[in-house]
PDB file of C-alpha atoms in Angstrom:
ATOM      1  CA  MET A   1       7.518  14.246  14.124  1.00 87.00           C
ATOM      2  CA  PRO A   2       4.771  11.833  14.064  1.00 90.00           C
ATOM      3  CA  LYS A   3       4.711   8.598  11.371  1.00 95.00           C
ATOM      4  CA  PHE A   4       1.826  10.003  10.168  1.00 97.00           C
ATOM      5  CA  VAL A   5      -1.653  12.870  10.502  1.00 98.00           C
ATOM      6  CA  ALA A   6      -5.146  10.980  11.003  1.00 98.00           C
ATOM      7  CA  ILE A   7      -7.213  13.681   9.234  1.00 98.00           C
ATOM      8  CA  VAL A   8     -11.187  11.943  10.003  1.00 98.00           C
ATOM      9  CA  ALA A   9     -13.940  14.584   9.290  1.00 98.00           C
ATOM     10  CA  LEU A  10     -16.861  14.083  11.890  1.00 98.00           C
ATOM     11  CA  PRO A  11     -15.888  13.304  16.021  1.00 98.00           C
ATOM     12  CA  SER A  12     -18.852  10.408  15.344  1.00 97.00           C
ATOM     13  CA  GLU A  13     -17.107   8.730  13.224  1.00 97.00           C
ATOM     14  CA  LEU A  14     -14.387   8.446  15.388  1.00 97.00           C
ATOM     15  CA  PRO A  15     -14.329   9.783  19.067  1.00 97.00           C
ATOM     16  CA  ILE A  16     -11.356  11.427  20.760  1.00 96.00           C
ATOM     17  CA  GLU A  17     -12.378   8.946  23.535  1.00 96.00           C
ATOM     18  CA  ILE A  18     -10.850   5.532  21.625  1.00 96.00           C
ATOM     19  CA  TRP A  19      -8.096   7.733  19.324  1.00 96.00           C
ATOM     20  CA  ASN A  20      -4.954   5.193  21.586  1.00 89.00           C
ATOM     21  CA  ARG A  21      -2.780   6.731  19.551  1.00 92.00           C
ATOM     22  CA  ASN A  22      -0.181   9.374  19.489  1.00 93.00           C
ATOM     23  CA  GLU A  23      -0.400  10.373  16.284  1.00 96.00           C
ATOM     24  CA  PRO A  24      -2.325  13.430  15.779  1.00 97.00           C
ATOM     25  CA  LEU A  25      -6.243  13.130  14.976  1.00 98.00           C
ATOM     26  CA  ILE A  26      -6.780  16.053  12.631  1.00 98.00           C
ATOM     27  CA  TYR A  27     -11.097  16.321  12.591  1.00 98.00           C
ATOM     28  CA  SER A  28     -11.717  18.111   8.889  1.00 98.00           C
ATOM     29  CA  GLY A  29     -15.475  18.963   8.714  1.00 98.00           C
ATOM     30  CA  VAL A  30     -17.288  16.992   5.993  1.00 98.00           C
ATOM     31  CA  GLY A  31     -16.577  17.936   2.458  1.00 97.00           C
ATOM     32  CA  LYS A  32     -13.270  18.089  -0.021  1.00 98.00           C
ATOM     33  CA  LEU A  33     -12.086  21.658   1.030  1.00 98.00           C
ATOM     34  CA  ASN A  34     -12.468  21.161   4.192  1.00 98.00           C
ATOM     35  CA  ALA A  35     -10.477  17.588   3.861  1.00 98.00           C
ATOM     36  CA  ALA A  36      -8.189  19.387   1.943  1.00 98.00           C
ATOM     37  CA  ILE A  37      -7.435  22.433   3.871  1.00 98.00           C
ATOM     38  CA  ALA A  38      -6.791  20.477   7.326  1.00 98.00           C
ATOM     39  CA  THR A  39      -4.563  18.164   5.625  1.00 98.00           C
ATOM     40  CA  LEU A  40      -2.678  20.977   4.073  1.00 98.00           C
ATOM     41  CA  GLU A  41      -2.429  22.193   8.052  1.00 98.00           C
ATOM     42  CA  SER A  42      -1.424  18.998   8.815  1.00 98.00           C
ATOM     43  CA  ILE A  43       2.054  18.332   6.705  1.00 98.00           C
ATOM     44  CA  ASN A  44       2.676  21.738   7.431  1.00 98.00           C
ATOM     45  CA  LYS A  45       2.415  21.143  11.626  1.00 98.00           C
ATOM     46  CA  TYR A  46       3.347  17.504  11.727  1.00 98.00           C
ATOM     47  CA  GLN A  47       5.305  16.952   8.252  1.00 98.00           C
ATOM     48  CA  PRO A  48       4.239  13.606   9.007  1.00 98.00           C
ATOM     49  CA  GLU A  49       5.696  10.469   6.754  1.00 97.00           C
ATOM     50  CA  PHE A  50       2.061  10.456   5.510  1.00 98.00           C
ATOM     51  CA  ILE A  51      -1.712  11.511   5.968  1.00 98.00           C
ATOM     52  CA  LEU A  52      -3.971   8.429   7.263  1.00 98.00           C
ATOM     53  CA  ASN A  53      -7.604   9.383   6.584  1.00 98.00           C
ATOM     54  CA  LEU A  54     -10.458   7.144   8.463  1.00 98.00           C
ATOM     55  CA  GLY A  55     -13.895   7.756   7.962  1.00 98.00           C
ATOM     56  CA  THR A  56     -17.374   6.196   6.890  1.00 98.00           C
ATOM     57  CA  VAL A  57     -18.349   5.500   3.356  1.00 98.00           C
ATOM     58  CA  GLY A  58     -21.337   4.435   0.845  1.00 97.00           C
ATOM     59  CA  SER A  59     -20.832   0.565  -0.853  1.00 98.00           C
ATOM     60  CA  ILE A  60     -22.004   1.192  -4.028  1.00 97.00           C
ATOM     61  CA  ARG A  61     -20.982  -3.065  -3.844  1.00 97.00           C
ATOM     62  CA  ASN A  62     -23.325  -5.083  -2.384  1.00 95.00           C
ATOM     63  CA  ASP A  63     -21.063  -7.906  -1.601  1.00 97.00           C
ATOM     64  CA  ILE A  64     -18.046  -5.714   0.512  1.00 97.00           C
ATOM     65  CA  SER A  65     -19.278  -5.024   3.930  1.00 97.00           C
ATOM     66  CA  GLY A  66     -16.750  -4.006   7.314  1.00 97.00           C
ATOM     67  CA  VAL A  67     -13.030  -1.655   6.990  1.00 98.00           C
ATOM     68  CA  VAL A  68     -11.920  -1.371   2.674  1.00 98.00           C
ATOM     69  CA  GLU A  69      -8.249   0.091   2.035  1.00 98.00           C
ATOM     70  CA  ILE A  70      -8.898   2.235  -0.861  1.00 98.00           C
ATOM     71  CA  LYS A  71      -6.198   2.368  -3.479  1.00 98.00           C
ATOM     72  CA  LYS A  72      -7.815   5.227  -5.875  1.00 98.00           C
ATOM     73  CA  VAL A  73     -10.025   7.556  -5.647  1.00 98.00           C
ATOM     74  CA  PHE A  74     -11.774  10.137  -8.285  1.00 97.00           C
ATOM     75  CA  GLN A  75     -13.591  13.130  -8.184  1.00 96.00           C
ATOM     76  CA  ARG A  76     -16.867  12.021  -9.033  1.00 95.00           C
ATOM     77  CA  ASP A  77     -18.500  15.155  -8.732  1.00 94.00           C
ATOM     78  CA  PHE A  78     -16.752  17.321 -11.141  1.00 93.00           C
ATOM     79  CA  ASP A  79     -17.988  17.754 -14.158  1.00 93.00           C
ATOM     80  CA  ALA A  80     -17.001  20.367 -16.634  1.00 95.00           C
ATOM     81  CA  THR A  81     -18.303  18.596 -20.017  1.00 94.00           C
ATOM     82  CA  PRO A  82     -17.631  19.015 -22.703  1.00 94.00           C
ATOM     83  CA  LEU A  83     -14.204  19.927 -22.093  1.00 94.00           C
ATOM     84  CA  VAL A  84     -12.680  17.682 -20.410  1.00 94.00           C
ATOM     85  CA  PRO A  85     -15.252  14.005 -19.296  1.00 94.00           C
ATOM     86  CA  LYS A  86     -16.788  13.747 -15.848  1.00 94.00           C
ATOM     87  CA  GLY A  87     -14.389  13.408 -13.083  1.00 93.00           C
ATOM     88  CA  VAL A  88     -11.223  15.195 -15.098  1.00 93.00           C
ATOM     89  CA  VAL A  89     -10.267  19.720 -13.660  1.00 92.00           C
ATOM     90  CA  PRO A  90      -9.385  20.920 -17.615  1.00 93.00           C
ATOM     91  CA  PHE A  91      -6.474  23.019 -17.841  1.00 93.00           C
ATOM     92  CA  ASP A  92      -5.065  20.684 -14.861  1.00 91.00           C
ATOM     93  CA  GLU A  93      -2.100  18.694 -15.120  1.00 90.00           C
ATOM     94  CA  LYS A  94      -2.273  16.282 -11.828  1.00 91.00           C
ATOM     95  CA  PRO A  95      -4.108  13.046 -12.304  1.00 94.00           C
ATOM     96  CA  HIS A  96      -7.633  13.141 -12.343  1.00 94.00           C
ATOM     97  CA  VAL A  97      -7.437   9.124 -10.488  1.00 97.00           C
ATOM     98  CA  LEU A  98      -5.388   9.674  -6.971  1.00 98.00           C
ATOM     99  CA  SER A  99      -3.320   6.382  -6.442  1.00 98.00           C
ATOM    100  CA  SER A 100      -1.766   5.089  -2.969  1.00 97.00           C
ATOM    101  CA  ASP A 101       0.564   2.411  -2.676  1.00 96.00           C
ATOM    102  CA  PHE A 102      -2.147   0.262  -0.355  1.00 96.00           C
ATOM    103  CA  GLY A 103      -5.270  -1.072  -0.791  1.00 97.00           C
ATOM    104  CA  GLU A 104      -7.707  -2.520  -3.449  1.00 97.00           C
ATOM    105  CA  TYR A 105     -10.939  -0.520  -3.618  1.00 98.00           C
ATOM    106  CA  SER A 106     -11.686   2.533  -5.654  1.00 98.00           C
ATOM    107  CA  CYS A 107     -13.598   5.292  -3.676  1.00 98.00           C
ATOM    108  CA  GLY A 108     -15.827   7.766  -6.071  1.00 98.00           C
ATOM    109  CA  SER A 109     -14.949  11.098  -3.352  1.00 98.00           C
ATOM    110  CA  GLY A 110     -17.651  14.576  -4.293  1.00 96.00           C
ATOM    111  CA  ASP A 111     -19.032  17.530  -2.142  1.00 95.00           C
ATOM    112  CA  THR A 112     -23.183  15.577  -2.495  1.00 93.00           C
ATOM    113  CA  PHE A 113     -24.516  12.787  -0.463  1.00 91.00           C
ATOM    114  CA  VAL A 114     -24.630   9.640  -2.756  1.00 94.00           C
ATOM    115  CA  ARG A 115     -28.796   7.691  -2.831  1.00 93.00           C
ATOM    116  CA  ASP A 116     -28.418   5.497  -6.111  1.00 93.00           C
ATOM    117  CA  LYS A 117     -25.944   3.846  -8.463  1.00 94.00           C
ATOM    118  CA  GLU A 118     -25.085   6.206 -11.481  1.00 93.00           C
ATOM    119  CA  GLU A 119     -24.301   5.399 -14.654  1.00 95.00           C
ATOM    120  CA  TRP A 120     -20.940   7.207 -14.216  1.00 95.00           C
ATOM    121  CA  LEU A 121     -20.239   5.399 -10.587  1.00 96.00           C
ATOM    122  CA  LEU A 122     -20.471   1.818 -12.577  1.00 96.00           C
ATOM    123  CA  GLU A 123     -18.689   2.962 -14.879  1.00 96.00           C
ATOM    124  CA  ASN A 124     -16.154   3.398 -13.479  1.00 96.00           C
ATOM    125  CA  LYS A 125     -16.088   0.877 -11.501  1.00 97.00           C
ATOM    126  CA  ILE A 126     -16.312   2.366  -8.339  1.00 98.00           C
ATOM    127  CA  ASP A 127     -16.450   0.072  -5.064  1.00 98.00           C
ATOM    128  CA  VAL A 128     -17.272   3.244  -3.084  1.00 98.00           C
ATOM    129  CA  VAL A 129     -18.383   6.392  -1.915  1.00 98.00           C
ATOM    130  CA  ASP A 130     -17.166   9.596   0.174  1.00 98.00           C
ATOM    131  CA  MET A 131     -16.959  13.261   1.258  1.00 97.00           C
ATOM    132  CA  GLU A 132     -13.209  13.992   1.635  1.00 98.00           C
ATOM    133  CA  LEU A 133     -10.822  11.324   0.784  1.00 98.00           C
ATOM    134  CA  TYR A 134     -10.306  13.330  -3.145  1.00 98.00           C
ATOM    135  CA  GLY A 135      -9.593  16.530  -0.989  1.00 98.00           C
ATOM    136  CA  ILE A 136      -7.427  14.923   1.246  1.00 98.00           C
ATOM    137  CA  ALA A 137      -5.374  13.094  -1.825  1.00 98.00           C
ATOM    138  CA  HIS A 138      -5.499  15.842  -3.813  1.00 98.00           C
ATOM    139  CA  ALA A 139      -3.519  18.145  -0.793  1.00 98.00           C
ATOM    140  CA  CYS A 140      -1.551  15.028  -0.109  1.00 98.00           C
ATOM    141  CA  PHE A 141      -0.240  15.343  -3.870  1.00 98.00           C
ATOM    142  CA  SER A 142       0.369  18.930  -4.263  1.00 97.00           C
ATOM    143  CA  LYS A 143       2.473  18.369  -0.953  1.00 98.00           C
ATOM    144  CA  ASN A 144       4.428  14.933  -2.347  1.00 98.00           C
ATOM    145  CA  THR A 145       2.994  13.215   0.663  1.00 98.00           C
ATOM    146  CA  PRO A 146       1.759   9.797   0.652  1.00 98.00           C
ATOM    147  CA  TRP A 147      -1.922   8.917   2.089  1.00 98.00           C
ATOM    148  CA  ARG A 148      -3.766   5.686   3.295  1.00 98.00           C
ATOM    149  CA  SER A 149      -6.912   5.705   3.121  1.00 98.00           C
ATOM    150  CA  PHE A 150      -9.140   3.643   5.662  1.00 98.00           C
ATOM    151  CA  LYS A 151     -12.528   3.595   5.220  1.00 98.00           C
ATOM    152  CA  PHE A 152     -15.995   2.161   7.114  1.00 98.00           C
ATOM    153  CA  ILE A 153     -18.937   0.756   5.449  1.00 98.00           C
ATOM    154  CA  THR A 154     -22.292   1.778   6.991  1.00 97.00           C
ATOM    155  CA  ASP A 155     -24.356   1.668   4.028  1.00 96.00           C
ATOM    156  CA  TYR A 156     -24.957   0.678   1.111  1.00 96.00           C
ATOM    157  CA  VAL A 157     -26.358   2.833  -1.776  1.00 96.00           C
ATOM    158  CA  SER A 158     -29.579   3.429  -1.838  1.00 94.00           C
ATOM    159  CA  ILE A 159     -32.633   5.829  -1.195  1.00 94.00           C
ATOM    160  CA  ASN A 160     -32.278   5.105   2.545  1.00 93.00           C
ATOM    161  CA  SER A 161     -28.532   5.594   2.994  1.00 93.00           C
ATOM    162  CA  GLY A 162     -28.946   8.242   5.025  1.00 92.00           C
ATOM    163  CA  ASP A 163     -30.430   6.535   7.327  1.00 94.00           C
ATOM    164  CA  ASP A 164     -28.331   3.799   7.193  1.00 94.00           C
ATOM    165  CA  TRP A 165     -25.504   6.067   7.716  1.00 95.00           C
ATOM    166  CA  ARG A 166     -26.791   6.857  10.531  1.00 94.00           C
ATOM    167  CA  SER A 167     -28.318   3.590  12.385  1.00 95.00           C
ATOM    168  CA  ASN A 168     -24.767   2.160  11.295  1.00 95.00           C
ATOM    169  CA  LEU A 169     -21.953   4.927  12.215  1.00 94.00           C
ATOM    170  CA  GLU A 170     -21.409   4.021  15.966  1.00 94.00           C
ATOM    171  CA  LYS A 171     -19.829   0.998  14.913  1.00 96.00           C
ATOM    172  CA  SER A 172     -16.640   2.803  12.983  1.00 96.00           C
ATOM    173  CA  GLY A 173     -14.899   4.278  15.429  1.00 95.00           C
ATOM    174  CA  SER A 174     -13.911   0.437  17.322  1.00 95.00           C
ATOM    175  CA  ALA A 175     -13.721  -1.188  13.485  1.00 97.00           C
ATOM    176  CA  LEU A 176     -11.876   1.697  11.857  1.00 97.00           C
ATOM    177  CA  ILE A 177      -9.445   1.441  15.660  1.00 96.00           C
ATOM    178  CA  ASN A 178      -9.077  -2.283  15.043  1.00 94.00           C
ATOM    179  CA  ALA A 179      -7.990  -1.954  11.440  1.00 95.00           C
ATOM    180  CA  ILE A 180      -5.505   0.050  12.083  1.00 94.00           C
ATOM    181  CA  GLU A 181      -3.753  -1.687  14.738  1.00 90.00           C
ATOM    182  CA  PHE A 182      -0.502  -3.056  12.395  1.00 85.00           C
ATOM    183  CA  ILE A 183       0.166   0.477  11.791  1.00 80.00           C
ATOM    184  CA  SER A 184       2.711   0.864  13.867  1.00 63.00           C
ATOM    185  CA  SER A 185       3.771   4.183  16.359  1.00 49.00           C
TER     186      SER A 185
END
């Protein structure tokens, strides 16, 4: 049984060639649904102590860079208003904000690429945005498995976010490997 299973959306975020660990590295594909399925399958197959999510994010804040560890994740694109506020799933007892015992940053996770700092992100004090973490954290919550998440900031949310993500993607793998060196096998 490995200490953790690492879940990454794409090989371009963390190539297998530089993965220097014994723990499994799983590519989930893009989006919350793909990430949730990969996480559930990994928990069932490996029964790890925790799930480690690694990947890239866009930053809402201009004063942070490099690798950040996520403490809280919000579902930024679920909108069932007027039944409940945006980000809350109606008729569901699970928390609408999922938390890790580690990190300090907040992530807004959704199935859209963010190119502007919409009011909801600012009101909820979201630091970074991605497309997988809420699915991973939700699967972990459902299986009573802890999670940790390290994200490399590739872009600052703007109309140019997509181009900036592509330009900085190559830097993410080695930065993420360096950030998790202290996690013992």
